[in-house]
Each structure stands twice: as C-alpha cells, then as structure tokens.
Amino acid sequence: MSPLQFYRDQAVRSHAEANAATLDNVRERCTRAATAWEDMADRISRTEALKAEREAATAALR
C-alpha cells in the first residue's frame, strides 16, 4: 500500500469515527485527525505531481 492510499484510508476511518462518536471532544479530535490525514495525502499528491512534471521536462530535454 502506498503512503498516499494509507493516508486517504486513515482519513476515511477518522471521519467514520467522528460520525460515530457520542462525545463532542472525541468527535472534534477525530475530525482534526481526518483533516491532518487529508492534508498529508494532499501534500504527497502534489509532490508526486511535481515530480512527474519535472521528470517529463527532463525527458523532453533529452
């Protein structure tokens, strides 16, 4: 499993835990965790896109 997929899976799990939580503080904690997992997934996604662009540009120069 790639780190990107792992982070996305964790975000989904955290959202599910937030929806199932009965206590406000637990719901808030799970929501914050989901947001953090989504942010990490977004960063990896952007990094992979930039890497692909850079590799394509390098290949085009050859």
PDB file of N, CA, C and O in Angstrom:
ATOM      1  N   MET A   1       0.853  -1.175   0.000  1.00  0.00           N
ATOM      2  CA  MET A   1       0.000   0.000   0.000  1.00  0.00           C
ATOM      3  C   MET A   1       0.899   1.238   0.000  1.00  0.00           C
ATOM      4  O   MET A   1       1.843   1.341   0.765  1.00  0.00           O
ATOM      5  N   SER A   2       0.547   2.175  -0.853  1.00  0.00           N
ATOM      6  CA  SER A   2       1.329   3.407  -0.944  1.00  0.00           C
ATOM      7  C   SER A   2       0.994   4.325   0.229  1.00  0.00           C
ATOM      8  O   SER A   2      -0.100   4.236   0.805  1.00  0.00           O
ATOM      9  N   PRO A   3       1.923   5.202   0.576  1.00  0.00           N
ATOM     10  CA  PRO A   3       1.624   6.165   1.651  1.00  0.00           C
ATOM     11  C   PRO A   3       0.387   7.008   1.351  1.00  0.00           C
ATOM     12  O   PRO A   3      -0.414   7.282   2.244  1.00  0.00           O
ATOM     13  N   LEU A   4       0.201   7.386   0.089  1.00  0.00           N
ATOM     14  CA  LEU A   4      -0.957   8.185  -0.286  1.00  0.00           C
ATOM     15  C   LEU A   4      -2.252   7.439   0.035  1.00  0.00           C
ATOM     16  O   LEU A   4      -3.171   8.001   0.650  1.00  0.00           O
ATOM     17  N   GLN A   5      -2.326   6.177  -0.354  1.00  0.00           N
ATOM     18  CA  GLN A   5      -3.530   5.390  -0.083  1.00  0.00           C
ATOM     19  C   GLN A   5      -3.719   5.183   1.417  1.00  0.00           C
ATOM     20  O   GLN A   5      -4.843   5.233   1.921  1.00  0.00           O
ATOM     21  N   PHE A   6      -2.631   4.965   2.134  1.00  0.00           N
ATOM     22  CA  PHE A   6      -2.714   4.798   3.586  1.00  0.00           C
ATOM     23  C   PHE A   6      -3.304   6.044   4.237  1.00  0.00           C
ATOM     24  O   PHE A   6      -4.215   5.952   5.068  1.00  0.00           O
ATOM     25  N   TYR A   7      -2.803   7.221   3.843  1.00  0.00           N
ATOM     26  CA  TYR A   7      -3.305   8.474   4.421  1.00  0.00           C
ATOM     27  C   TYR A   7      -4.782   8.679   4.098  1.00  0.00           C
ATOM     28  O   TYR A   7      -5.558   9.103   4.939  1.00  0.00           O
ATOM     29  N   ARG A   8      -5.157   8.370   2.867  1.00  0.00           N
ATOM     30  CA  ARG A   8      -6.573   8.515   2.491  1.00  0.00           C
ATOM     31  C   ARG A   8      -7.450   7.536   3.288  1.00  0.00           C
ATOM     32  O   ARG A   8      -8.543   7.903   3.729  1.00  0.00           O
ATOM     33  N   ASP A   9      -6.981   6.317   3.467  1.00  0.00           N
ATOM     34  CA  ASP A   9      -7.732   5.334   4.261  1.00  0.00           C
ATOM     35  C   ASP A   9      -7.879   5.791   5.710  1.00  0.00           C
ATOM     36  O   ASP A   9      -8.942   5.627   6.315  1.00  0.00           O
ATOM     37  N   GLN A  10      -6.816   6.354   6.258  1.00  0.00           N
ATOM     38  CA  GLN A  10      -6.868   6.839   7.636  1.00  0.00           C
ATOM     39  C   GLN A  10      -7.849   8.007   7.767  1.00  0.00           C
ATOM     40  O   GLN A  10      -8.561   8.116   8.769  1.00  0.00           O
ATOM     41  N   ALA A  11      -7.896   8.863   6.766  1.00  0.00           N
ATOM     42  CA  ALA A  11      -8.839   9.983   6.790  1.00  0.00           C
ATOM     43  C   ALA A  11     -10.272   9.467   6.782  1.00  0.00           C
ATOM     44  O   ALA A  11     -11.118   9.954   7.548  1.00  0.00           O
ATOM     45  N   VAL A  12     -10.538   8.483   5.948  1.00  0.00           N
ATOM     46  CA  VAL A  12     -11.881   7.896   5.891  1.00  0.00           C
ATOM     47  C   VAL A  12     -12.237   7.274   7.240  1.00  0.00           C
ATOM     48  O   VAL A  12     -13.347   7.451   7.755  1.00  0.00           O
ATOM     49  N   ARG A  13     -11.283   6.549   7.808  1.00  0.00           N
ATOM     50  CA  ARG A  13     -11.523   5.920   9.111  1.00  0.00           C
ATOM     51  C   ARG A  13     -11.783   6.970  10.186  1.00  0.00           C
ATOM     52  O   ARG A  13     -12.703   6.821  11.003  1.00  0.00           O
ATOM     53  N   SER A  14     -11.019   8.046  10.183  1.00  0.00           N
ATOM     54  CA  SER A  14     -11.205   9.106  11.174  1.00  0.00           C
ATOM     55  C   SER A  14     -12.554   9.791  11.010  1.00  0.00           C
ATOM     56  O   SER A  14     -13.210  10.125  12.000  1.00  0.00           O
ATOM     57  N   HIS A  15     -12.987   9.992   9.768  1.00  0.00           N
ATOM     58  CA  HIS A  15     -14.312  10.577   9.536  1.00  0.00           C
ATOM     59  C   HIS A  15     -15.402   9.646  10.082  1.00  0.00           C
ATOM     60  O   HIS A  15     -16.365  10.104  10.698  1.00  0.00           O
ATOM     61  N   ALA A  16     -15.237   8.356   9.851  1.00  0.00           N
ATOM     62  CA  ALA A  16     -16.224   7.392  10.337  1.00  0.00           C
ATOM     63  C   ALA A  16     -16.266   7.396  11.864  1.00  0.00           C
ATOM     64  O   ALA A  16     -17.353   7.333  12.469  1.00  0.00           O
ATOM     65  N   GLU A  17     -15.106   7.469  12.479  1.00  0.00           N
ATOM     66  CA  GLU A  17     -15.051   7.523  13.947  1.00  0.00           C
ATOM     67  C   GLU A  17     -15.693   8.802  14.464  1.00  0.00           C
ATOM     68  O   GLU A  17     -16.380   8.784  15.491  1.00  0.00           O
ATOM     69  N   ALA A  18     -15.484   9.907  13.761  1.00  0.00           N
ATOM     70  CA  ALA A  18     -16.098  11.172  14.170  1.00  0.00           C
ATOM     71  C   ALA A  18     -17.619  11.087  14.076  1.00  0.00           C
ATOM     72  O   ALA A  18     -18.337  11.550  14.972  1.00  0.00           O
ATOM     73  N   ASN A  19     -18.108  10.481  13.005  1.00  0.00           N
ATOM     74  CA  ASN A  19     -19.553  10.349  12.838  1.00  0.00           C
ATOM     75  C   ASN A  19     -20.170   9.425  13.889  1.00  0.00           C
ATOM     76  O   ASN A  19     -21.330   9.609  14.261  1.00  0.00           O
ATOM     77  N   ALA A  20     -19.400   8.455  14.364  1.00  0.00           N
ATOM     78  CA  ALA A  20     -19.911   7.506  15.347  1.00  0.00           C
ATOM     79  C   ALA A  20     -19.749   7.994  16.785  1.00  0.00           C
ATOM     80  O   ALA A  20     -20.348   7.428  17.703  1.00  0.00           O
ATOM     81  N   ALA A  21     -18.951   9.024  16.976  1.00  0.00           N
ATOM     82  CA  ALA A  21     -18.650   9.497  18.331  1.00  0.00           C
ATOM     83  C   ALA A  21     -19.877  10.134  18.978  1.00  0.00           C
ATOM     84  O   ALA A  21     -20.644  10.844  18.328  1.00  0.00           O
ATOM     85  N   THR A  22     -20.034   9.860  20.255  1.00  0.00           N
ATOM     86  CA  THR A  22     -21.132  10.469  21.001  1.00  0.00           C
ATOM     87  C   THR A  22     -20.662  11.659  21.825  1.00  0.00           C
ATOM     88  O   THR A  22     -21.472  12.513  22.176  1.00  0.00           O
ATOM     89  N   LEU A  23     -19.391  11.711  22.102  1.00  0.00           N
ATOM     90  CA  LEU A  23     -18.832  12.817  22.883  1.00  0.00           C
ATOM     91  C   LEU A  23     -18.269  13.883  21.945  1.00  0.00           C
ATOM     92  O   LEU A  23     -17.604  13.573  20.960  1.00  0.00           O
ATOM     93  N   ASP A  24     -18.546  15.135  22.260  1.00  0.00           N
ATOM     94  CA  ASP A  24     -18.093  16.241  21.414  1.00  0.00           C
ATOM     95  C   ASP A  24     -16.583  16.278  21.266  1.00  0.00           C
ATOM     96  O   ASP A  24     -16.073  16.479  20.163  1.00  0.00           O
ATOM     97  N   ASN A  25     -15.861  16.074  22.374  1.00  0.00           N
ATOM     98  CA  ASN A  25     -14.403  16.167  22.298  1.00  0.00           C
ATOM     99  C   ASN A  25     -13.815  15.041  21.447  1.00  0.00           C
ATOM    100  O   ASN A  25     -12.833  15.245  20.739  1.00  0.00           O
ATOM    101  N   VAL A  26     -14.419  13.866  21.480  1.00  0.00           N
ATOM    102  CA  VAL A  26     -13.947  12.750  20.653  1.00  0.00           C
ATOM    103  C   VAL A  26     -14.245  13.044  19.190  1.00  0.00           C
ATOM    104  O   VAL A  26     -13.407  12.829  18.312  1.00  0.00           O
ATOM    105  N   ARG A  27     -15.435  13.564  18.911  1.00  0.00           N
ATOM    106  CA  ARG A  27     -15.812  13.918  17.540  1.00  0.00           C
ATOM    107  C   ARG A  27     -14.848  14.971  16.985  1.00  0.00           C
ATOM    108  O   ARG A  27     -14.378  14.862  15.853  1.00  0.00           O
ATOM    109  N   GLU A  28     -14.539  15.979  17.798  1.00  0.00           N
ATOM    110  CA  GLU A  28     -13.621  17.028  17.362  1.00  0.00           C
ATOM    111  C   GLU A  28     -12.217  16.482  17.120  1.00  0.00           C
ATOM    112  O   GLU A  28     -11.556  16.844  16.144  1.00  0.00           O
ATOM    113  N   ARG A  29     -11.769  15.609  18.009  1.00  0.00           N
ATOM    114  CA  ARG A  29     -10.437  15.014  17.851  1.00  0.00           C
ATOM    115  C   ARG A  29     -10.362  14.202  16.566  1.00  0.00           C
ATOM    116  O   ARG A  29      -9.405  14.301  15.800  1.00  0.00           O
ATOM    117  N   CYS A  30     -11.377  13.406  16.308  1.00  0.00           N
ATOM    118  CA  CYS A  30     -11.393  12.584  15.095  1.00  0.00           C
ATOM    119  C   CYS A  30     -11.481  13.452  13.840  1.00  0.00           C
ATOM    120  O   CYS A  30     -10.856  13.142  12.817  1.00  0.00           O
ATOM    121  N   THR A  31     -12.230  14.525  13.910  1.00  0.00           N
ATOM    122  CA  THR A  31     -12.332  15.437  12.777  1.00  0.00           C
ATOM    123  C   THR A  31     -10.990  16.110  12.513  1.00  0.00           C
ATOM    124  O   THR A  31     -10.568  16.251  11.351  1.00  0.00           O
ATOM    125  N   ARG A  32     -10.299  16.525  13.576  1.00  0.00           N
ATOM    126  CA  ARG A  32      -8.966  17.119  13.401  1.00  0.00           C
ATOM    127  C   ARG A  32      -8.000  16.100  12.812  1.00  0.00           C
ATOM    128  O   ARG A  32      -7.182  16.425  11.945  1.00  0.00           O
ATOM    129  N   ALA A  33      -8.090  14.862  13.273  1.00  0.00           N
ATOM    130  CA  ALA A  33      -7.221  13.807  12.743  1.00  0.00           C
ATOM    131  C   ALA A  33      -7.507  13.586  11.257  1.00  0.00           C
ATOM    132  O   ALA A  33      -6.573  13.454  10.454  1.00  0.00           O
ATOM    133  N   ALA A  34      -8.772  13.553  10.887  1.00  0.00           N
ATOM    134  CA  ALA A  34      -9.139  13.360   9.483  1.00  0.00           C
ATOM    135  C   ALA A  34      -8.574  14.485   8.625  1.00  0.00           C
ATOM    136  O   ALA A  34      -8.033  14.240   7.538  1.00  0.00           O
ATOM    137  N   THR A  35      -8.676  15.701   9.118  1.00  0.00           N
ATOM    138  CA  THR A  35      -8.135  16.844   8.389  1.00  0.00           C
ATOM    139  C   THR A  35      -6.622  16.723   8.228  1.00  0.00           C
ATOM    140  O   THR A  35      -6.077  16.987   7.147  1.00  0.00           O
ATOM    141  N   ALA A  36      -5.952  16.285   9.270  1.00  0.00           N
ATOM    142  CA  ALA A  36      -4.495  16.114   9.200  1.00  0.00           C
ATOM    143  C   ALA A  36      -4.118  15.026   8.189  1.00  0.00           C
ATOM    144  O   ALA A  36      -3.185  15.210   7.387  1.00  0.00           O
ATOM    145  N   TRP A  37      -4.835  13.901   8.199  1.00  0.00           N
ATOM    146  CA  TRP A  37      -4.565  12.827   7.236  1.00  0.00           C
ATOM    147  C   TRP A  37      -4.802  13.314   5.815  1.00  0.00           C
ATOM    148  O   TRP A  37      -4.018  13.021   4.910  1.00  0.00           O
ATOM    149  N   GLU A  38      -5.882  14.079   5.608  1.00  0.00           N
ATOM    150  CA  GLU A  38      -6.174  14.605   4.275  1.00  0.00           C
ATOM    151  C   GLU A  38      -5.084  15.575   3.827  1.00  0.00           C
ATOM    152  O   GLU A  38      -4.687  15.569   2.653  1.00  0.00           O
ATOM    153  N   ASP A  39      -4.597  16.403   4.749  1.00  0.00           N
ATOM    154  CA  ASP A  39      -3.520  17.340   4.415  1.00  0.00           C
ATOM    155  C   ASP A  39      -2.255  16.589   4.002  1.00  0.00           C
ATOM    156  O   ASP A  39      -1.586  16.971   3.039  1.00  0.00           O
ATOM    157  N   MET A  40      -1.928  15.530   4.731  1.00  0.00           N
ATOM    158  CA  MET A  40      -0.744  14.742   4.383  1.00  0.00           C
ATOM    159  C   MET A  40      -0.915  14.082   3.020  1.00  0.00           C
ATOM    160  O   MET A  40       0.026  14.056   2.212  1.00  0.00           O
ATOM    161  N   ALA A  41      -2.106  13.562   2.744  1.00  0.00           N
ATOM    162  CA  ALA A  41      -2.367  12.944   1.441  1.00  0.00           C
ATOM    163  C   ALA A  41      -2.263  13.981   0.329  1.00  0.00           C
ATOM    164  O   ALA A  41      -1.684  13.702  -0.729  1.00  0.00           O
ATOM    165  N   ASP A  42      -2.788  15.164   0.566  1.00  0.00           N
ATOM    166  CA  ASP A  42      -2.711  16.230  -0.437  1.00  0.00           C
ATOM    167  C   ASP A  42      -1.262  16.625  -0.713  1.00  0.00           C
ATOM    168  O   ASP A  42      -0.884  16.853  -1.864  1.00  0.00           O
ATOM    169  N   ARG A  43      -0.453  16.697   0.335  1.00  0.00           N
ATOM    170  CA  ARG A  43       0.962  17.048   0.150  1.00  0.00           C
ATOM    171  C   ARG A  43       1.674  16.007  -0.690  1.00  0.00           C
ATOM    172  O   ARG A  43       2.446  16.341  -1.594  1.00  0.00           O
ATOM    173  N   ILE A  44       1.420  14.738  -0.395  1.00  0.00           N
ATOM    174  CA  ILE A  44       2.068  13.669  -1.173  1.00  0.00           C
ATOM    175  C   ILE A  44       1.593  13.723  -2.623  1.00  0.00           C
ATOM    176  O   ILE A  44       2.386  13.558  -3.545  1.00  0.00           O
ATOM    177  N   SER A  45       0.314  13.954  -2.813  1.00  0.00           N
ATOM    178  CA  SER A  45      -0.232  14.028  -4.167  1.00  0.00           C
ATOM    179  C   SER A  45       0.416  15.162  -4.960  1.00  0.00           C
ATOM    180  O   SER A  45       0.803  14.980  -6.120  1.00  0.00           O
ATOM    181  N   ARG A  46       0.543  16.331  -4.331  1.00  0.00           N
ATOM    182  CA  ARG A  46       1.197  17.464  -5.001  1.00  0.00           C
ATOM    183  C   ARG A  46       2.657  17.156  -5.302  1.00  0.00           C
ATOM    184  O   ARG A  46       3.162  17.465  -6.389  1.00  0.00           O
ATOM    185  N   THR A  47       3.338  16.529  -4.350  1.00  0.00           N
ATOM    186  CA  THR A  47       4.749  16.183  -4.540  1.00  0.00           C
ATOM    187  C   THR A  47       4.914  15.217  -5.703  1.00  0.00           C
ATOM    188  O   THR A  47       5.813  15.375  -6.537  1.00  0.00           O
ATOM    189  N   GLU A  48       4.044  14.206  -5.776  1.00  0.00           N
ATOM    190  CA  GLU A  48       4.127  13.239  -6.874  1.00  0.00           C
ATOM    191  C   GLU A  48       3.845  13.910  -8.219  1.00  0.00           C
ATOM    192  O   GLU A  48       4.494  13.594  -9.217  1.00  0.00           O
ATOM    193  N   ALA A  49       2.902  14.851  -8.251  1.00  0.00           N
ATOM    194  CA  ALA A  49       2.590  15.563  -9.492  1.00  0.00           C
ATOM    195  C   ALA A  49       3.778  16.414  -9.931  1.00  0.00           C
ATOM    196  O   ALA A  49       4.135  16.429 -11.119  1.00  0.00           O
ATOM    197  N   LEU A  50       4.388  17.121  -8.995  1.00  0.00           N
ATOM    198  CA  LEU A  50       5.555  17.944  -9.329  1.00  0.00           C
ATOM    199  C   LEU A  50       6.719  17.090  -9.801  1.00  0.00           C
ATOM    200  O   LEU A  50       7.438  17.462 -10.741  1.00  0.00           O
ATOM    201  N   LYS A  51       6.903  15.942  -9.175  1.00  0.00           N
ATOM    202  CA  LYS A  51       7.976  15.032  -9.567  1.00  0.00           C
ATOM    203  C   LYS A  51       7.745  14.537 -10.990  1.00  0.00           C
ATOM    204  O   LYS A  51       8.671  14.498 -11.803  1.00  0.00           O
ATOM    205  N   ALA A  52       6.502  14.181 -11.310  1.00  0.00           N
ATOM    206  CA  ALA A  52       6.181  13.706 -12.658  1.00  0.00           C
ATOM    207  C   ALA A  52       6.422  14.807 -13.685  1.00  0.00           C
ATOM    208  O   ALA A  52       6.961  14.543 -14.776  1.00  0.00           O
ATOM    209  N   GLU A  53       6.030  16.036 -13.357  1.00  0.00           N
ATOM    210  CA  GLU A  53       6.271  17.170 -14.269  1.00  0.00           C
ATOM    211  C   GLU A  53       7.763  17.381 -14.492  1.00  0.00           C
ATOM    212  O   GLU A  53       8.211  17.608 -15.622  1.00  0.00           O
ATOM    213  N   ARG A  54       8.525  17.325 -13.404  1.00  0.00           N
ATOM    214  CA  ARG A  54       9.972  17.527 -13.502  1.00  0.00           C
ATOM    215  C   ARG A  54      10.622  16.434 -14.351  1.00  0.00           C
ATOM    216  O   ARG A  54      11.474  16.692 -15.197  1.00  0.00           O
ATOM    217  N   GLU A  55      10.178  15.186 -14.140  1.00  0.00           N
ATOM    218  CA  GLU A  55      10.734  14.071 -14.927  1.00  0.00           C
ATOM    219  C   GLU A  55      10.361  14.195 -16.390  1.00  0.00           C
ATOM    220  O   GLU A  55      11.171  13.904 -17.265  1.00  0.00           O
ATOM    221  N   ALA A  56       9.136  14.641 -16.678  1.00  0.00           N
ATOM    222  CA  ALA A  56       8.709  14.828 -18.059  1.00  0.00           C
ATOM    223  C   ALA A  56       9.515  15.939 -18.725  1.00  0.00           C
ATOM    224  O   ALA A  56       9.912  15.812 -19.890  1.00  0.00           O
ATOM    225  N   ALA A  57       9.768  17.010 -18.003  1.00  0.00           N
ATOM    226  CA  ALA A  57      10.561  18.109 -18.540  1.00  0.00           C
ATOM    227  C   ALA A  57      11.995  17.660 -18.812  1.00  0.00           C
ATOM    228  O   ALA A  57      12.581  18.020 -19.836  1.00  0.00           O
ATOM    229  N   THR A  58      12.528  16.873 -17.923  1.00  0.00           N
ATOM    230  CA  THR A  58      13.894  16.369 -18.102  1.00  0.00           C
ATOM    231  C   THR A  58      13.956  15.425 -19.302  1.00  0.00           C
ATOM    232  O   THR A  58      14.892  15.493 -20.099  1.00  0.00           O
ATOM    233  N   ALA A  59      12.946  14.584 -19.434  1.00  0.00           N
ATOM    234  CA  ALA A  59      12.910  13.655 -20.576  1.00  0.00           C
ATOM    235  C   ALA A  59      12.747  14.410 -21.897  1.00  0.00           C
ATOM    236  O   ALA A  59      13.313  13.995 -22.914  1.00  0.00           O
ATOM    237  N   ALA A  60      12.010  15.503 -21.879  1.00  0.00           N
ATOM    238  CA  ALA A  60      11.802  16.285 -23.096  1.00  0.00           C
ATOM    239  C   ALA A  60      13.093  16.967 -23.547  1.00  0.00           C
ATOM    240  O   ALA A  60      13.268  17.212 -24.748  1.00  0.00           O
ATOM    241  N   LEU A  61      13.974  17.262 -22.617  1.00  0.00           N
ATOM    242  CA  LEU A  61      15.236  17.896 -22.961  1.00  0.00           C
ATOM    243  C   LEU A  61      16.220  16.931 -23.585  1.00  0.00           C
ATOM    244  O   LEU A  61      17.189  17.363 -24.237  1.00  0.00           O
ATOM    245  N   ARG A  62      15.991  15.673 -23.427  1.00  0.00           N
ATOM    246  CA  ARG A  62      16.945  14.683 -23.969  1.00  0.00           C
ATOM    247  C   ARG A  62      16.730  14.426 -25.406  1.00  0.00           C
ATOM    248  O   ARG A  62      15.910  14.534 -26.118  1.00  0.00           O
TER     249      ARG A  62
END
